[in-house]
Amino acid sequence: MRENFVTFAPLNKSIMKKNIFLFAILFHLIIRLDAQSNDSSQNKFQIKQSGFTSINEIGTNLFGSDDRAFLFRSINGYLINPNISLAIGIEIDNLRDLLTYPLFLDLRWSLIKEFMSPLIYLDAGYSGASSKSNTGNNYSGGYYYALGMGIKVFISNSVYLISDIGFFNQAVTYTYSLGHSGINLRYNSEMDNINGVVIRLGIGF
């Protein structure tokens, strides 16, 4: 019998409209910050040009298909030039009933070479999953991707504060019992998607 399992509904049209509106506001703020940075011609620091880079963030979801109480991510890799970095990230997501563990490739682009810069990012990888309660069901992960935009502000030559907002989607497969068929216990597996909009704050170097 199928019971005590977790389901996740896709984003409805109302939530999608809110997502678009929120992205439009953030994009407008980024453009204004970009203009102010260029107008003032303030390059306060000799910002880092290349080398090892690390970003560490905490965050929560604004809305989506599941309640996300807390998340932490650490992204470490190589700064190719002041604009582009390529790294590997790991994240821990504390959902309502599940813990998920995305492991992903992170590509990000800073739009200007100033102490304050808007940025965009793209993540793709695999997410593991485990249950936080004893439901009798087995959970496993699936594909993971995320994309979004943000802003970083340097507070020294190599250290900066970062804030970003973006959309994420990760697949979760759960296996549950259908009951006994003769002497054999039958199982079935189904896949659901966890998705939504997340906001993060952190520090990078």
Short mmCIF file of C-alpha atoms in Angstrom, two decimals:
data_model
loop_
_atom_site.label_atom_id
_atom_site.label_comp_id
_atom_site.label_asym_id
_atom_site.label_seq_id
_atom_site.Cartn_x
_atom_site.Cartn_y
_atom_site.Cartn_z
CA MET A 1 0.00 0.00 0.00
CA ARG A 2 1.28 3.46 -0.89
CA GLU A 3 1.31 5.74 2.15
CA ASN A 4 3.48 8.17 4.11
CA PHE A 5 5.32 9.43 1.06
CA VAL A 6 6.33 12.93 0.08
CA THR A 7 4.91 14.60 -3.02
CA PHE A 8 5.93 17.81 -4.68
CA ALA A 9 3.69 19.88 -6.92
CA PRO A 10 5.03 21.92 -9.85
CA LEU A 11 4.95 25.70 -9.65
CA ASN A 12 1.55 27.08 -10.58
CA LYS A 13 0.91 30.07 -12.86
CA SER A 14 0.51 32.49 -9.96
CA ILE A 15 3.92 31.55 -8.55
CA MET A 16 5.52 31.79 -12.00
CA LYS A 17 4.14 35.35 -12.38
CA LYS A 18 5.63 36.25 -9.00
CA ASN A 19 8.97 34.77 -10.10
CA ILE A 20 9.01 36.88 -13.26
CA PHE A 21 8.08 40.02 -11.32
CA LEU A 22 10.82 39.37 -8.76
CA PHE A 23 13.44 38.78 -11.43
CA ALA A 24 12.37 42.00 -13.19
CA ILE A 25 12.86 44.00 -9.97
CA LEU A 26 16.29 42.47 -9.33
CA PHE A 27 17.37 43.06 -12.93
CA HIS A 28 16.31 46.71 -12.65
CA LEU A 29 18.33 47.12 -9.43
CA ILE A 30 21.38 45.52 -11.05
CA ILE A 31 21.20 47.92 -14.01
CA ARG A 32 20.95 50.90 -11.66
CA LEU A 33 23.91 49.71 -9.58
CA ASP A 34 25.91 49.16 -12.76
CA ALA A 35 25.15 52.70 -13.93
CA GLN A 36 26.09 54.20 -10.58
CA SER A 37 29.36 52.28 -10.56
CA ASN A 38 30.27 53.50 -14.04
CA ASP A 39 29.23 57.10 -13.34
CA SER A 40 31.31 57.36 -10.19
CA SER A 41 34.31 55.61 -11.82
CA GLN A 42 35.12 54.08 -8.45
CA ASN A 43 37.46 51.16 -8.68
CA LYS A 44 38.36 51.07 -5.00
CA PHE A 45 40.42 47.90 -5.19
CA GLN A 46 42.76 46.13 -7.55
CA ILE A 47 40.34 43.23 -7.80
CA LYS A 48 41.58 39.67 -8.15
CA GLN A 49 42.42 38.76 -11.74
CA SER A 50 42.68 34.94 -11.62
CA GLY A 51 43.42 31.96 -9.38
CA PHE A 52 41.58 29.86 -6.80
CA THR A 53 38.09 31.08 -5.89
CA SER A 54 35.68 30.07 -3.14
CA ILE A 55 32.07 31.13 -2.49
CA ASN A 56 30.20 30.14 0.67
CA GLU A 57 26.52 31.00 1.10
CA ILE A 58 23.48 30.38 3.25
CA GLY A 59 19.90 30.90 2.08
CA THR A 60 16.27 29.92 1.97
CA ASN A 61 13.55 29.60 -0.64
CA LEU A 62 11.09 32.42 -1.28
CA PHE A 63 8.44 30.10 -2.70
CA GLY A 64 8.27 26.78 -4.51
CA SER A 65 7.02 23.22 -4.40
CA ASP A 66 8.42 22.40 -0.94
CA ASP A 67 9.30 24.22 2.28
CA ARG A 68 13.05 24.74 2.47
CA ALA A 69 14.04 25.72 6.01
CA PHE A 70 17.74 26.26 5.41
CA LEU A 71 20.49 25.64 2.86
CA PHE A 72 24.26 25.92 2.79
CA ARG A 73 26.49 25.74 -0.26
CA SER A 74 30.22 25.91 -0.88
CA ILE A 75 31.57 26.49 -4.39
CA ASN A 76 35.30 26.11 -5.06
CA GLY A 77 37.20 26.33 -8.32
CA TYR A 78 39.19 28.58 -10.62
CA LEU A 79 38.77 32.24 -11.53
CA ILE A 80 39.73 32.25 -15.21
CA ASN A 81 39.69 36.06 -15.46
CA PRO A 82 37.94 38.85 -13.48
CA ASN A 83 34.68 38.05 -15.28
CA ILE A 84 34.46 34.25 -15.57
CA SER A 85 34.87 31.41 -13.06
CA LEU A 86 34.37 27.65 -13.29
CA ALA A 87 33.98 25.64 -10.10
CA ILE A 88 32.49 22.60 -8.38
CA GLY A 89 29.85 23.14 -5.72
CA ILE A 90 28.18 21.09 -3.00
CA GLU A 91 24.97 22.07 -1.23
CA ILE A 92 22.99 20.80 1.75
CA ASP A 93 19.24 21.49 1.56
CA ASN A 94 17.10 21.02 4.64
CA LEU A 95 13.59 20.47 3.26
CA ARG A 96 10.39 19.79 5.17
CA ASP A 97 10.72 16.00 5.01
CA LEU A 98 13.98 15.43 3.14
CA LEU A 99 17.64 16.27 3.11
CA THR A 100 19.12 16.69 -0.37
CA TYR A 101 22.76 17.02 -1.39
CA PRO A 102 23.33 18.60 -4.81
CA LEU A 103 26.80 18.22 -6.33
CA PHE A 104 27.18 20.45 -9.36
CA LEU A 105 29.36 22.33 -11.82
CA ASP A 106 29.09 26.10 -11.37
CA LEU A 107 29.72 28.60 -14.19
CA ARG A 108 29.38 32.30 -13.42
CA TRP A 109 30.01 35.56 -15.22
CA SER A 110 30.58 38.94 -13.58
CA LEU A 111 29.33 41.57 -16.01
CA ILE A 112 31.79 44.37 -15.18
CA LYS A 113 35.31 44.65 -13.73
CA GLU A 114 34.44 46.98 -10.87
CA PHE A 115 34.38 46.72 -7.07
CA MET A 116 30.59 46.29 -7.42
CA SER A 117 29.43 43.96 -10.18
CA PRO A 118 26.20 42.21 -11.21
CA LEU A 119 26.59 38.55 -12.10
CA ILE A 120 24.76 35.60 -13.60
CA TYR A 121 25.32 31.91 -12.83
CA LEU A 122 24.38 28.46 -14.15
CA ASP A 123 24.63 25.20 -12.15
CA ALA A 124 24.12 21.63 -13.34
CA GLY A 125 24.75 18.30 -11.64
CA TYR A 126 23.27 15.52 -9.51
CA SER A 127 21.43 15.65 -6.18
CA GLY A 128 21.31 12.89 -3.59
CA ALA A 129 18.39 12.60 -1.15
CA SER A 130 17.49 10.98 2.17
CA SER A 131 14.39 10.97 4.37
CA LYS A 132 14.30 12.88 7.68
CA SER A 133 11.59 10.61 9.08
CA ASN A 134 10.91 6.88 9.23
CA THR A 135 8.27 6.60 6.48
CA GLY A 136 9.29 3.15 5.29
CA ASN A 137 10.09 4.55 1.84
CA ASN A 138 13.49 4.73 0.19
CA TYR A 139 14.61 7.98 -1.46
CA SER A 140 17.26 8.59 -4.06
CA GLY A 141 18.30 11.66 -6.02
CA GLY A 142 18.40 12.73 -9.63
CA TYR A 143 19.41 15.58 -11.89
CA TYR A 144 19.87 19.10 -10.50
CA TYR A 145 20.09 22.49 -12.18
CA ALA A 146 19.84 26.12 -11.14
CA LEU A 147 20.25 29.53 -12.74
CA GLY A 148 19.98 33.08 -11.54
CA MET A 149 21.56 36.48 -11.02
CA GLY A 150 23.05 38.49 -8.21
CA ILE A 151 25.56 41.10 -7.19
CA LYS A 152 28.94 41.06 -5.49
CA VAL A 153 30.68 43.93 -3.68
CA PHE A 154 34.42 43.80 -2.96
CA ILE A 155 35.51 44.76 0.55
CA SER A 156 39.21 44.15 -0.22
CA ASN A 157 41.33 43.23 -3.23
CA SER A 158 40.11 39.61 -3.17
CA VAL A 159 37.25 39.34 -0.63
CA TYR A 160 33.67 40.24 -1.55
CA LEU A 161 30.13 39.97 -0.23
CA ILE A 162 27.62 38.28 -2.52
CA SER A 163 23.84 38.06 -2.78
CA ASP A 164 21.93 36.18 -5.46
CA ILE A 165 18.48 34.96 -6.37
CA GLY A 166 17.58 32.17 -8.76
CA PHE A 167 15.44 29.25 -9.85
CA PHE A 168 16.36 25.66 -8.96
CA ASN A 169 15.01 22.23 -9.88
CA GLN A 170 16.04 18.83 -8.57
CA ALA A 171 14.61 15.37 -9.11
CA VAL A 172 13.84 12.95 -6.27
CA THR A 173 12.91 9.29 -6.73
CA TYR A 174 11.06 7.45 -3.97
CA THR A 175 10.35 3.73 -3.75
CA TYR A 176 7.36 2.47 -1.76
CA SER A 177 5.75 -0.85 -0.99
CA LEU A 178 2.69 -2.06 -2.91
CA GLY A 179 2.11 -4.86 -0.43
CA HIS A 180 2.55 -8.60 -0.72
CA SER A 181 1.97 -10.63 -3.84
CA GLY A 182 2.08 -14.20 -2.66
CA ILE A 183 5.34 -14.53 -0.76
CA ASN A 184 6.97 -11.54 -2.48
CA LEU A 185 6.83 -7.94 -1.34
CA ARG A 186 6.18 -5.69 -4.34
CA TYR A 187 7.62 -2.18 -4.76
CA ASN A 188 7.06 0.74 -7.07
CA SER A 189 9.22 3.80 -7.82
CA GLU A 190 8.15 7.30 -8.84
CA MET A 191 10.01 10.53 -9.56
CA ASP A 192 9.05 14.01 -8.38
CA ASN A 193 10.61 17.42 -8.93
CA ILE A 194 11.44 19.90 -6.19
CA ASN A 195 11.64 23.42 -7.58
CA GLY A 196 11.26 27.05 -6.67
CA VAL A 197 13.06 30.37 -6.18
CA VAL A 198 15.86 30.69 -3.63
CA ILE A 199 17.70 33.71 -2.21
CA ARG A 200 21.22 33.52 -0.74
CA LEU A 201 23.79 35.65 1.07
CA GLY A 202 27.45 34.85 1.44
CA ILE A 203 31.12 35.72 1.13
CA GLY A 204 33.64 34.92 -1.56
CA PHE A 205 37.35 35.27 -2.22
#
